[in-house]
PDB file of C-alpha atoms in Angstrom:
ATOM      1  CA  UNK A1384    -156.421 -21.583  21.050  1.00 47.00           C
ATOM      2  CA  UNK A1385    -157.995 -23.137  23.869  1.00 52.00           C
ATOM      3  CA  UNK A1386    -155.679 -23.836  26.911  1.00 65.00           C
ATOM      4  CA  UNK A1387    -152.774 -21.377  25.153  1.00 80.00           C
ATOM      5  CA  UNK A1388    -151.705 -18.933  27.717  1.00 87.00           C
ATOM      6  CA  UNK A1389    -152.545 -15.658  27.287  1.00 89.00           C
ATOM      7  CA  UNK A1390    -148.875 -13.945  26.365  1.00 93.00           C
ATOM      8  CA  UNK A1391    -148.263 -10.988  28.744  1.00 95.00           C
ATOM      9  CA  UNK A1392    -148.705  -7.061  27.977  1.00 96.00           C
ATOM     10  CA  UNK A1393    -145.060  -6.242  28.463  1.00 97.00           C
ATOM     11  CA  UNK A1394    -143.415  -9.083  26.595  1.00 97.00           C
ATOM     12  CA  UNK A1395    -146.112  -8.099  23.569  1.00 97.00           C
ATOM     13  CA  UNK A1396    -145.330  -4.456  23.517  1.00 98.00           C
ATOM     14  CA  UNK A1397    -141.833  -5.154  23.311  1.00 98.00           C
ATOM     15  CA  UNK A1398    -142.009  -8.050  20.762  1.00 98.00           C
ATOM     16  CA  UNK A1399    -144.541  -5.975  18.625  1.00 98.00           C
ATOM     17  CA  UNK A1400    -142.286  -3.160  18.830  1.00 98.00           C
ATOM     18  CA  UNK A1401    -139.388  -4.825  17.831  1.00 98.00           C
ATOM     19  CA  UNK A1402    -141.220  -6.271  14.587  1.00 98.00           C
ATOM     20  CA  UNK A1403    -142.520  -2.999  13.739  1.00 98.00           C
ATOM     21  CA  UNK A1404    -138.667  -1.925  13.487  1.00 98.00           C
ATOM     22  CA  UNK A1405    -138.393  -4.821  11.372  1.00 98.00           C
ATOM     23  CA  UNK A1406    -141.351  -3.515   9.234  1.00 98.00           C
ATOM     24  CA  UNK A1407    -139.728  -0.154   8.996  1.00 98.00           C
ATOM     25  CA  UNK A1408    -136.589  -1.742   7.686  1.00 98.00           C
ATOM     26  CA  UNK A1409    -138.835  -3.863   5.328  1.00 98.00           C
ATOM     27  CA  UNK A1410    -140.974  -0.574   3.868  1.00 98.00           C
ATOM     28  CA  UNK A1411    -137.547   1.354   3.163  1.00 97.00           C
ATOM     29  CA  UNK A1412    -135.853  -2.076   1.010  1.00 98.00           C
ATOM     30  CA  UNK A1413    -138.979  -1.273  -0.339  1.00 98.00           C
ATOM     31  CA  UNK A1414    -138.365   1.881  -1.317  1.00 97.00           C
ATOM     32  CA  UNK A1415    -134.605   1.902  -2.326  1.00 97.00           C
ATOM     33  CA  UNK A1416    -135.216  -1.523  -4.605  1.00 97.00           C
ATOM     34  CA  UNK A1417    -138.663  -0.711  -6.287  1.00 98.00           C
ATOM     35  CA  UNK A1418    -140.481  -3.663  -5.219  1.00 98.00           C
ATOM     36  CA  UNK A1419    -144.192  -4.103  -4.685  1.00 98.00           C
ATOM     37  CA  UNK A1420    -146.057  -5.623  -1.579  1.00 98.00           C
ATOM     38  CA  UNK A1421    -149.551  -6.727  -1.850  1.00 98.00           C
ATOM     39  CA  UNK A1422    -150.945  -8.242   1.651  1.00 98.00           C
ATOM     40  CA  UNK A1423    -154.442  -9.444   1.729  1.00 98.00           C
ATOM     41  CA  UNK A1424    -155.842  -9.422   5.180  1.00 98.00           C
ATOM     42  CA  UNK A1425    -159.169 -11.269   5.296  1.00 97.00           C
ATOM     43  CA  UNK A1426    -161.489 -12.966   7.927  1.00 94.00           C
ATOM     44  CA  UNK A1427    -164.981 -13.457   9.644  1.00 90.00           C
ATOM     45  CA  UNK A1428    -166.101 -10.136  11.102  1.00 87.00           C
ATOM     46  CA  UNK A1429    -164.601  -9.232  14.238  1.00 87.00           C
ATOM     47  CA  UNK A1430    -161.756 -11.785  13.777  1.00 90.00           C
ATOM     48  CA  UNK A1431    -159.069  -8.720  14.567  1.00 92.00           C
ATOM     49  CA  UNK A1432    -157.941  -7.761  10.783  1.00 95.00           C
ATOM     50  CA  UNK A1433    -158.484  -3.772  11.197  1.00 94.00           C
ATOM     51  CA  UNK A1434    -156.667  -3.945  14.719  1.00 95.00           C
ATOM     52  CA  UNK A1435    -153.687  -5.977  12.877  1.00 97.00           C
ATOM     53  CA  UNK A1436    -153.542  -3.368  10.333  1.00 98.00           C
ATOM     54  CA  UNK A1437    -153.033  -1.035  12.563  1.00 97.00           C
ATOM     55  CA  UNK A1438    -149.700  -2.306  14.231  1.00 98.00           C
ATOM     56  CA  UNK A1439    -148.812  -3.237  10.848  1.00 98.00           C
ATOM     57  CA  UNK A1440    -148.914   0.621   9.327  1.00 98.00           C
ATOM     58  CA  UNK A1441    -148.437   2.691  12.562  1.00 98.00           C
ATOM     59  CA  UNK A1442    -144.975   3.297  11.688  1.00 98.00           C
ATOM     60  CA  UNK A1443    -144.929   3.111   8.266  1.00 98.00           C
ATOM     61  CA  UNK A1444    -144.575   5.918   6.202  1.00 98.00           C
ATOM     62  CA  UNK A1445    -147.961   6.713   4.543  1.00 97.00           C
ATOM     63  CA  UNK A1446    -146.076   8.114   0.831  1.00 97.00           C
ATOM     64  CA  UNK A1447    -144.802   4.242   0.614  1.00 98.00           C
ATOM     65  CA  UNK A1448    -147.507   2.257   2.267  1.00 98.00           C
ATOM     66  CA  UNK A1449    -151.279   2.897   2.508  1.00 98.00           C
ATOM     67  CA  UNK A1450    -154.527   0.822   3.444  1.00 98.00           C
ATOM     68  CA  UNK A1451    -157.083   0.091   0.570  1.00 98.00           C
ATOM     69  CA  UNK A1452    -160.413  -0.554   2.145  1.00 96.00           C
ATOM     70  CA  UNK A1453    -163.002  -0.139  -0.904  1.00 97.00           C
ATOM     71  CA  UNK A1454    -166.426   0.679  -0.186  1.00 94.00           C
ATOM     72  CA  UNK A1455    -169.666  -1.497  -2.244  1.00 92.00           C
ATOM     73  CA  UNK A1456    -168.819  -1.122  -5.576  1.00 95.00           C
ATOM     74  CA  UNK A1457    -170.702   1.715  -7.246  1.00 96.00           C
ATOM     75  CA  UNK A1458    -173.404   1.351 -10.273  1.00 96.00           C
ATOM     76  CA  UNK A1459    -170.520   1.676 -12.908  1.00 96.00           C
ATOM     77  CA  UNK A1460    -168.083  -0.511 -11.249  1.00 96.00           C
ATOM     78  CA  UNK A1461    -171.236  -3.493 -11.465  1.00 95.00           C
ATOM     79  CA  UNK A1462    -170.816  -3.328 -14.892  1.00 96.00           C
ATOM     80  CA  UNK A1463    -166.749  -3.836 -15.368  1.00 97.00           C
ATOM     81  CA  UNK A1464    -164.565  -6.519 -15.077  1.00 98.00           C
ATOM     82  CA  UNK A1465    -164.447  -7.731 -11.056  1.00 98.00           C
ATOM     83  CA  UNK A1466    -160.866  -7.348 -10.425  1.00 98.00           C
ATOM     84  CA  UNK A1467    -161.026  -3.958 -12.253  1.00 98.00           C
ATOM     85  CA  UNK A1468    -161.500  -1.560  -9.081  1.00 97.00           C
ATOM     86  CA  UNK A1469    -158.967  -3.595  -7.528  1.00 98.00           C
ATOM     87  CA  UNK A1470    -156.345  -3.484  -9.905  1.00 98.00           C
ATOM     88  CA  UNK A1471    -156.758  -0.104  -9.627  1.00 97.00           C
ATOM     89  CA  UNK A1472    -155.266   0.185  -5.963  1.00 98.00           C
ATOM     90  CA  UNK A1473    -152.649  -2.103  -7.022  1.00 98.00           C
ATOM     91  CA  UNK A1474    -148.538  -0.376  -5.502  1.00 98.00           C
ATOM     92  CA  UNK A1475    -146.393   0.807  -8.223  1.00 98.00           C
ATOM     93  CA  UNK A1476    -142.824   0.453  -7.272  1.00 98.00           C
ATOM     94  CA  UNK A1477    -141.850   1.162  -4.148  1.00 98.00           C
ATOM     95  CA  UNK A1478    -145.247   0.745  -2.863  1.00 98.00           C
ATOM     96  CA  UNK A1479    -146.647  -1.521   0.166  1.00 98.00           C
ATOM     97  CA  UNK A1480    -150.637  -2.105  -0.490  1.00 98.00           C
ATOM     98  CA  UNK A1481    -152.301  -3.274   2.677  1.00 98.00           C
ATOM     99  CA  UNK A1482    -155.707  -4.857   1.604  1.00 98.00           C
ATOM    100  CA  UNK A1483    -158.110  -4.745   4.831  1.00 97.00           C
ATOM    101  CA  UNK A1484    -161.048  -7.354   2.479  1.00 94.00           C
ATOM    102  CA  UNK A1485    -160.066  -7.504  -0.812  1.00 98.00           C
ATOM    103  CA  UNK A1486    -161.304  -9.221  -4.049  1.00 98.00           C
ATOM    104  CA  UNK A1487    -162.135 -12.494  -1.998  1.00 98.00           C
ATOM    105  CA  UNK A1488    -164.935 -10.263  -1.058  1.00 97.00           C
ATOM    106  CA  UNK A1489    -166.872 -12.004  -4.156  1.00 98.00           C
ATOM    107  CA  UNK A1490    -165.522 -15.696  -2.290  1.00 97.00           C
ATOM    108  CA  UNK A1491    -167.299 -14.472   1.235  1.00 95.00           C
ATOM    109  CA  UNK A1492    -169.712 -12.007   2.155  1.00 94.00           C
ATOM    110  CA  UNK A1493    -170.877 -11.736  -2.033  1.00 96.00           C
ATOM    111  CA  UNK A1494    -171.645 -15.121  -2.634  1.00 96.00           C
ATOM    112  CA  UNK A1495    -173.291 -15.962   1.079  1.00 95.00           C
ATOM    113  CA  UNK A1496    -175.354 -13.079   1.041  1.00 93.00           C
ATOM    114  CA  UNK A1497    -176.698 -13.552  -2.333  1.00 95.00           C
ATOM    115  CA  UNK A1498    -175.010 -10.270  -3.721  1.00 95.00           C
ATOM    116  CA  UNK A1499    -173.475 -12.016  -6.645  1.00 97.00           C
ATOM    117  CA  UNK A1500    -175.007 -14.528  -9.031  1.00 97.00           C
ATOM    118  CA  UNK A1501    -173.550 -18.353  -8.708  1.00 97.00           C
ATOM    119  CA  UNK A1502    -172.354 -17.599 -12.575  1.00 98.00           C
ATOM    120  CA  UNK A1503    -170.709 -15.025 -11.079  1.00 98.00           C
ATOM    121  CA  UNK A1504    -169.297 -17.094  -7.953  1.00 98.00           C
ATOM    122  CA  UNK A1505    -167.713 -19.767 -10.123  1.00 98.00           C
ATOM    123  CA  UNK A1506    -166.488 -17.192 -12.715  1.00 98.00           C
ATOM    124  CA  UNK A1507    -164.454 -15.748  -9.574  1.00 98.00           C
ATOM    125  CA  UNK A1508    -162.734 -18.832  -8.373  1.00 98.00           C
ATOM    126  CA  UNK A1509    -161.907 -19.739 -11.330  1.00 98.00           C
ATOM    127  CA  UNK A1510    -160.160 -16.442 -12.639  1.00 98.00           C
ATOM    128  CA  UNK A1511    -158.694 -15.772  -9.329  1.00 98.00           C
ATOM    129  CA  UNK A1512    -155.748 -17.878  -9.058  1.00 98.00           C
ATOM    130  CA  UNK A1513    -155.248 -16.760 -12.894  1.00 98.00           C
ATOM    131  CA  UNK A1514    -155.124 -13.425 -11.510  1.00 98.00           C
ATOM    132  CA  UNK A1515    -153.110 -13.837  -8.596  1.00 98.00           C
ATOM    133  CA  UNK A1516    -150.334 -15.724 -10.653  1.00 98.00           C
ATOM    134  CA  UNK A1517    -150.313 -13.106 -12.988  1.00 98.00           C
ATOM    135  CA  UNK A1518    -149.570 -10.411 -10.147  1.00 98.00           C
ATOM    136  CA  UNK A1519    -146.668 -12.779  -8.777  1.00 98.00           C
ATOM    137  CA  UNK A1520    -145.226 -13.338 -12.441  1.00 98.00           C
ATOM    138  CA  UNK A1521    -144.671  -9.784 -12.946  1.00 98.00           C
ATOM    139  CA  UNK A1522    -143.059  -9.376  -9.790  1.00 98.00           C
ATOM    140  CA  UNK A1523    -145.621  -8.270  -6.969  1.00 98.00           C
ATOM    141  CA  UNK A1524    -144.834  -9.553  -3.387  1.00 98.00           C
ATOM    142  CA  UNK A1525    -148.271 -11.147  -2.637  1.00 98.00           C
ATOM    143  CA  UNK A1526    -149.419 -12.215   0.992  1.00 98.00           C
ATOM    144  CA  UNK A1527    -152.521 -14.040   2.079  1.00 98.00           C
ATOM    145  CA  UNK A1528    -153.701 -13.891   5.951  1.00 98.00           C
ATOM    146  CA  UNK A1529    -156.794 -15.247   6.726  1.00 97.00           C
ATOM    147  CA  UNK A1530    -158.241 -14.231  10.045  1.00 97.00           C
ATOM    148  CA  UNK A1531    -159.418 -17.274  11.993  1.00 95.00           C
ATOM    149  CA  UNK A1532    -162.098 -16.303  15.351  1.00 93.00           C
ATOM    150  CA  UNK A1533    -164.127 -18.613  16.869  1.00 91.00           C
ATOM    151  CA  UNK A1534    -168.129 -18.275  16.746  1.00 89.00           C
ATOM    152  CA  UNK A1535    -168.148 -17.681  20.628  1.00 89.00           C
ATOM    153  CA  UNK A1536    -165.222 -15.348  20.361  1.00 88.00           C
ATOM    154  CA  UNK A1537    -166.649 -13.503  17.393  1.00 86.00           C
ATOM    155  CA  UNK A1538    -170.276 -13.178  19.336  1.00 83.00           C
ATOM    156  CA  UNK A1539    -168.129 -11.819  22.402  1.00 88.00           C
ATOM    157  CA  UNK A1540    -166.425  -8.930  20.778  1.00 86.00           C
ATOM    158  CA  UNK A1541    -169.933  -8.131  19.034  1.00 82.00           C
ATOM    159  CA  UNK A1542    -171.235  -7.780  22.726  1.00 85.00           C
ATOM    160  CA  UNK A1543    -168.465  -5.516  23.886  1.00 85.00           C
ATOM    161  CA  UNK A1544    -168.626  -3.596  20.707  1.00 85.00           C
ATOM    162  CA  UNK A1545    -172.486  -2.767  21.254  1.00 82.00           C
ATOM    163  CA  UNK A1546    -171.739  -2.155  24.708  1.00 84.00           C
ATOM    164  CA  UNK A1547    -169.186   0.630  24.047  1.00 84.00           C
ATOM    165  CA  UNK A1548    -170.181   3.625  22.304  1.00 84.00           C
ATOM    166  CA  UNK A1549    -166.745   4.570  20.971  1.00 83.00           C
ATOM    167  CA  UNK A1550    -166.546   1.297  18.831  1.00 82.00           C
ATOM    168  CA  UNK A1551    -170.318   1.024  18.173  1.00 80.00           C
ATOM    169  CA  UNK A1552    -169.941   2.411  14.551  1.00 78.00           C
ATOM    170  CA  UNK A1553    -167.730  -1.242  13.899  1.00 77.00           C
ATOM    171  CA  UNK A1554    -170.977  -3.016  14.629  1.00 75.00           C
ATOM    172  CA  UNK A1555    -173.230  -3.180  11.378  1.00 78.00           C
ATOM    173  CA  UNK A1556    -176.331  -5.319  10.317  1.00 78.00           C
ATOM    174  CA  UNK A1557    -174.128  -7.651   7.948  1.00 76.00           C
ATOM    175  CA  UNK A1558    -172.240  -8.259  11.243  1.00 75.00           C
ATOM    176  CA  UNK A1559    -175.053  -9.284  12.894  1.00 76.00           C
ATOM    177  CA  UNK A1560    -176.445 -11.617   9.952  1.00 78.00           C
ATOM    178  CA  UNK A1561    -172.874 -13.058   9.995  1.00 78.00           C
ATOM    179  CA  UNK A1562    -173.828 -14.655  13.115  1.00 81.00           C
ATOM    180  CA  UNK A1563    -176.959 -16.907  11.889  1.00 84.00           C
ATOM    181  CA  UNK A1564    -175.261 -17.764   9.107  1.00 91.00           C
ATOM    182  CA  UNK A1565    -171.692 -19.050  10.474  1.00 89.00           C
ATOM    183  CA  UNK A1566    -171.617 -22.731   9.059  1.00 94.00           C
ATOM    184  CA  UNK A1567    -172.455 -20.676   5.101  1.00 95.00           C
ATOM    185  CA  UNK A1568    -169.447 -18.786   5.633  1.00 94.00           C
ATOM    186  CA  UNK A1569    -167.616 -21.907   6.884  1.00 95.00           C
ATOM    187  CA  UNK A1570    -168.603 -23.483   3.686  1.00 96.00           C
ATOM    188  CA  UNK A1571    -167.726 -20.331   1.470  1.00 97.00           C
ATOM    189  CA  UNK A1572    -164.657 -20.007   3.636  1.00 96.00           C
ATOM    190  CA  UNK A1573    -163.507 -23.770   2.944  1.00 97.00           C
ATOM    191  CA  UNK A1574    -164.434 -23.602  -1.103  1.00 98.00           C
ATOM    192  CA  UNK A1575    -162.486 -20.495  -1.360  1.00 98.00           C
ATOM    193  CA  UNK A1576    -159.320 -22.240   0.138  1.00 97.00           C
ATOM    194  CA  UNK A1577    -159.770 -25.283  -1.873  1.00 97.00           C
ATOM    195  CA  UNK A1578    -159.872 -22.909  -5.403  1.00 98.00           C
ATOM    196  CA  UNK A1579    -157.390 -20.152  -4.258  1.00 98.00           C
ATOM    197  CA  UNK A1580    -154.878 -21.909  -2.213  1.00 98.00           C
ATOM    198  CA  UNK A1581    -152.252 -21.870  -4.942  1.00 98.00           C
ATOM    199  CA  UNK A1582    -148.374 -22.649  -4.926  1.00 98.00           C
ATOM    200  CA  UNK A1583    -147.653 -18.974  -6.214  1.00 98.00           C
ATOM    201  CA  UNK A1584    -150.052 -17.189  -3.751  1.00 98.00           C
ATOM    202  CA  UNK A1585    -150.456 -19.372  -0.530  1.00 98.00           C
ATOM    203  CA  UNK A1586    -152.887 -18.884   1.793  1.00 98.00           C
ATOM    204  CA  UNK A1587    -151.842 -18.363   6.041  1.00 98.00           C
ATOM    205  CA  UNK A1588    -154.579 -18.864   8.584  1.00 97.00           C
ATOM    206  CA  UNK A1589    -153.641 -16.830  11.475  1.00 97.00           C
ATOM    207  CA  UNK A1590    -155.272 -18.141  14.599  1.00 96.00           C
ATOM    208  CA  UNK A1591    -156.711 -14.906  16.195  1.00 93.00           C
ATOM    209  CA  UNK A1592    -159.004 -15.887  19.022  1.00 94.00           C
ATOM    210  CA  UNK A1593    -156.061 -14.280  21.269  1.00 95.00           C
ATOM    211  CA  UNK A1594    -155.492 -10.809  19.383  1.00 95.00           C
ATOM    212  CA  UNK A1595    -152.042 -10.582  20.476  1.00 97.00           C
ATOM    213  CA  UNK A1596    -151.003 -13.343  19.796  1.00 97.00           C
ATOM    214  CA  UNK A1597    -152.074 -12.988  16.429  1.00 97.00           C
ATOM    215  CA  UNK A1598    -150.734  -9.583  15.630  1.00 98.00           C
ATOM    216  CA  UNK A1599    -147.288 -11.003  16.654  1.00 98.00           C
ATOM    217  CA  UNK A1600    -147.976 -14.152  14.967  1.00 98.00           C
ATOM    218  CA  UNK A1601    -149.158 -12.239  11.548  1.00 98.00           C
ATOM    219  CA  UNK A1602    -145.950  -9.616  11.792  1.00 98.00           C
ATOM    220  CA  UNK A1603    -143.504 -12.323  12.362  1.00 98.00           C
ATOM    221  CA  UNK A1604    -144.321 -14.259   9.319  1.00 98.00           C
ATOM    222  CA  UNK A1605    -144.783 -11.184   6.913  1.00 98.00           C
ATOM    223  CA  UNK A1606    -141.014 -10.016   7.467  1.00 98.00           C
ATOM    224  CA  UNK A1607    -139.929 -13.474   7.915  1.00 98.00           C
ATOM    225  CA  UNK A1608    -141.274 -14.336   4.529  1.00 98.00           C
ATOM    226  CA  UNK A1609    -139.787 -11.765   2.602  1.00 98.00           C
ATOM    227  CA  UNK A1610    -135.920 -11.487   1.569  1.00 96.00           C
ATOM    228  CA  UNK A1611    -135.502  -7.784   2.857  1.00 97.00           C
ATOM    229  CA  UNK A1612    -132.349  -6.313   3.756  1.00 96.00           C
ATOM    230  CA  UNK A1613    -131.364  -3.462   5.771  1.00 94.00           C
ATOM    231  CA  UNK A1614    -130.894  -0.618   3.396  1.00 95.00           C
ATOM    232  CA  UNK A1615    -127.946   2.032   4.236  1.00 90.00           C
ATOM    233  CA  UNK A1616    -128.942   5.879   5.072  1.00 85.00           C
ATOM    234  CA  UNK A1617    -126.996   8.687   4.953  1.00 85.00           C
ATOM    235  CA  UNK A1618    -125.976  10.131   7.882  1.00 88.00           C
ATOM    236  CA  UNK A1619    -128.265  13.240   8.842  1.00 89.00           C
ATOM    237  CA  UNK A1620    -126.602  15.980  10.145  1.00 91.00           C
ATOM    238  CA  UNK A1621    -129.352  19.398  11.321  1.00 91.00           C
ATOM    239  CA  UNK A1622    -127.535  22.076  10.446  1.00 93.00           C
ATOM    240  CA  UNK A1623    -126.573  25.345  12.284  1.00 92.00           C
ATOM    241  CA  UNK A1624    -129.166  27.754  12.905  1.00 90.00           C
ATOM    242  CA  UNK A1625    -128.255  30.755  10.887  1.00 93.00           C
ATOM    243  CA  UNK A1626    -127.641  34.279  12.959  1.00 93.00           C
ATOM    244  CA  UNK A1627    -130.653  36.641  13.029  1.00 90.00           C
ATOM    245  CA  UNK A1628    -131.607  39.223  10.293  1.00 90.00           C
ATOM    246  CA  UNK A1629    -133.698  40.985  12.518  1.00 91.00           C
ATOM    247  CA  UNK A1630    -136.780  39.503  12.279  1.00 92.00           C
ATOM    248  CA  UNK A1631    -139.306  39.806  15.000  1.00 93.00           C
ATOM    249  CA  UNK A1632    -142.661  37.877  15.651  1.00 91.00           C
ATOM    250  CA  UNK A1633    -146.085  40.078  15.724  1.00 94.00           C
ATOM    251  CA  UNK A1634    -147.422  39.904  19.047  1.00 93.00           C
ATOM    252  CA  UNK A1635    -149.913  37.036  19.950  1.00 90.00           C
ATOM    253  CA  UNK A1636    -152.830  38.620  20.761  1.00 92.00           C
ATOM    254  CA  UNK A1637    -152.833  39.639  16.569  1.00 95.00           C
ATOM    255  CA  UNK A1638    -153.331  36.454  16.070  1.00 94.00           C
ATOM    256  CA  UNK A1639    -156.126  33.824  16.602  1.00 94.00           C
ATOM    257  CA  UNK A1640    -155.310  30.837  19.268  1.00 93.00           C
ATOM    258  CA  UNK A1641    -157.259  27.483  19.961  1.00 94.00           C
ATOM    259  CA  UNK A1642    -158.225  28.026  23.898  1.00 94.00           C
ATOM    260  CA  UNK A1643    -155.787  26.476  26.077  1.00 94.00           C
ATOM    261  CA  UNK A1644    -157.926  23.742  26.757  1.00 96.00           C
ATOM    262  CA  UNK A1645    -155.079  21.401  28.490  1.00 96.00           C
ATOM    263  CA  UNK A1646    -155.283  24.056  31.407  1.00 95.00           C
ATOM    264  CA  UNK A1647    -158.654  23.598  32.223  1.00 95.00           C
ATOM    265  CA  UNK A1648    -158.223  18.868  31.794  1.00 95.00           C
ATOM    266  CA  UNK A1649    -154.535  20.181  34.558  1.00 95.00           C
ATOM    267  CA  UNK A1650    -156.096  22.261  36.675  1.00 92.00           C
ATOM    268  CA  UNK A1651    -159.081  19.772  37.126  1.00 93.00           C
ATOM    269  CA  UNK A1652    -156.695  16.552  37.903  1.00 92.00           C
ATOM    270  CA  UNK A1653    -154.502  19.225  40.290  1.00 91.00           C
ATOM    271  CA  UNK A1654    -157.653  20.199  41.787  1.00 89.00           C
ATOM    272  CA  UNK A1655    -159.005  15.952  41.867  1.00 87.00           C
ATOM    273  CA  UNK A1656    -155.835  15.078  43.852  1.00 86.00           C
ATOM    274  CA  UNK A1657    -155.744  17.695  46.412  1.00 81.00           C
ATOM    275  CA  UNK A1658    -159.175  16.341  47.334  1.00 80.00           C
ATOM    276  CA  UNK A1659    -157.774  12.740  47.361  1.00 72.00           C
ATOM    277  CA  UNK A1660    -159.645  11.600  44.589  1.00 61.00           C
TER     278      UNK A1660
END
């Protein structure tokens, strides 16, 4: 993204908000038609999936679409089928499944890190596209985003999250080990592409060295790629409160109440200004 100018905070917020609208209008054809959305967000660490997510959903209702982020698989799940846990989080109808890492897990951190067997490996890539063609034949919605961050970019949000304590908890030792072995996860990165890159189930590399640009870029081409259409509402009317029957409120102090804490963060900023700070 070198030499692409940065785009500007107010024409992002509005553009962003203006294809979240579009993503509300997308979750409730959803809704009214039964369908089933499957996106698959996956990347290097740090290449801005979690943040995308996040603009993706913040409108969203939660009843019709939720974020599947599975943990390391337990002792049990070893043992059973790979795509089993994941089939498992799969959207019944009227369901939007956001996938922040999904089974390409096994493609990526699995197979670079030695947590899977090479049996294992090539047993994934080749069941995967058998898998994915068999969600798309019975009429899931499936979309592929692959994160794409430069190494200097990635090691620069590392830095910044070490350096904050609010986002220090993003910053783990598989992170870190990510960063001595970038050209292995090139190489997984490039055979999973090659295997998985089908007609049914294409993959989209969204360049994300710019993280607005990429949000906007990523949004744009979900709703554009899928033949939603604005559903009709009813018109909501709140009804007339109904006359009192007498009822009266006990008084407050019979009744526990958070401290007013505001009062103290108002007074405090009154009390900042009058000084001049």
């Amino acid at each position: 993204m070198s030499g692409t100018p940065r785009v500007p905070k107010k024409a992002y917020e509005k553009e962003l908000y203006r294809l979240q609208s579009e993503l509300v209008k997308m979750q409730e054809w959803v809704r009214a038609e039964g369908r089933r959305v499957v996106v698959v967000f996956e990347g290097r660490d740090a290449a801005g999936k979690g943040s995308t997510i996040k603009r993706v959903s913040e409108y969203l209702n939660p009843r019709v679409a939720r974020i599947a982020a599975l943990p390391a698989p337990t002792d049990r799940e070893r043992t059973q089928w790979y795509f089993q846990r994941y089939i498992a989080q799969l959207p019944a109808a009227g369901e939007i499944v956001l996938f922040d890492r999904s089974w390409y897990n096994r493609a990526g951190v699995e197979f670079v890190m030695g947590f899977c067997t090479p049996d294992e490996y090539h047993r994934f890539l080749h069941q995967c596209p058998i898998f994915e063609r068999m969600l798309v034949e019975d009429g899931i919605i499936l979309r592929k985003y692959w994160f794409s961050v430069s190494d200097s970019e990635q090691e620069e949000r590392f830095r910044s999250r070490l350096e904050d304590p609010m986002r220090r908890w993003k910053l783990s030792p598989m992170d870190l080990e990510s960063i001595t072995r970038w050209e292995d996860y090139s190489r997984a990165k490039d055979q999973m592409l090659v295997h998985t890159d089908i007609p049914e189930a294409p993959w989209w590399v969204v360049d994300s060295d710019d993280k607005r640009r990429s949000r906007l870029n990523m949004i744009h081409h979900l709703v554009g790629s899928i033949p939603y259409e604005e559903v009709h509402r009813e018109e909501i009317v709140i009804p007339e409160r109904p006359p009192t029957q007498g009822y009266v409120r006990p008084p407050k102090d019979t009744q526990r109440h958070v401290p007013d804490h505001a009062a103290t963060v108002v007074r405090e900023h009154e009390d900042k200004a009058d000084d001049g700070g």
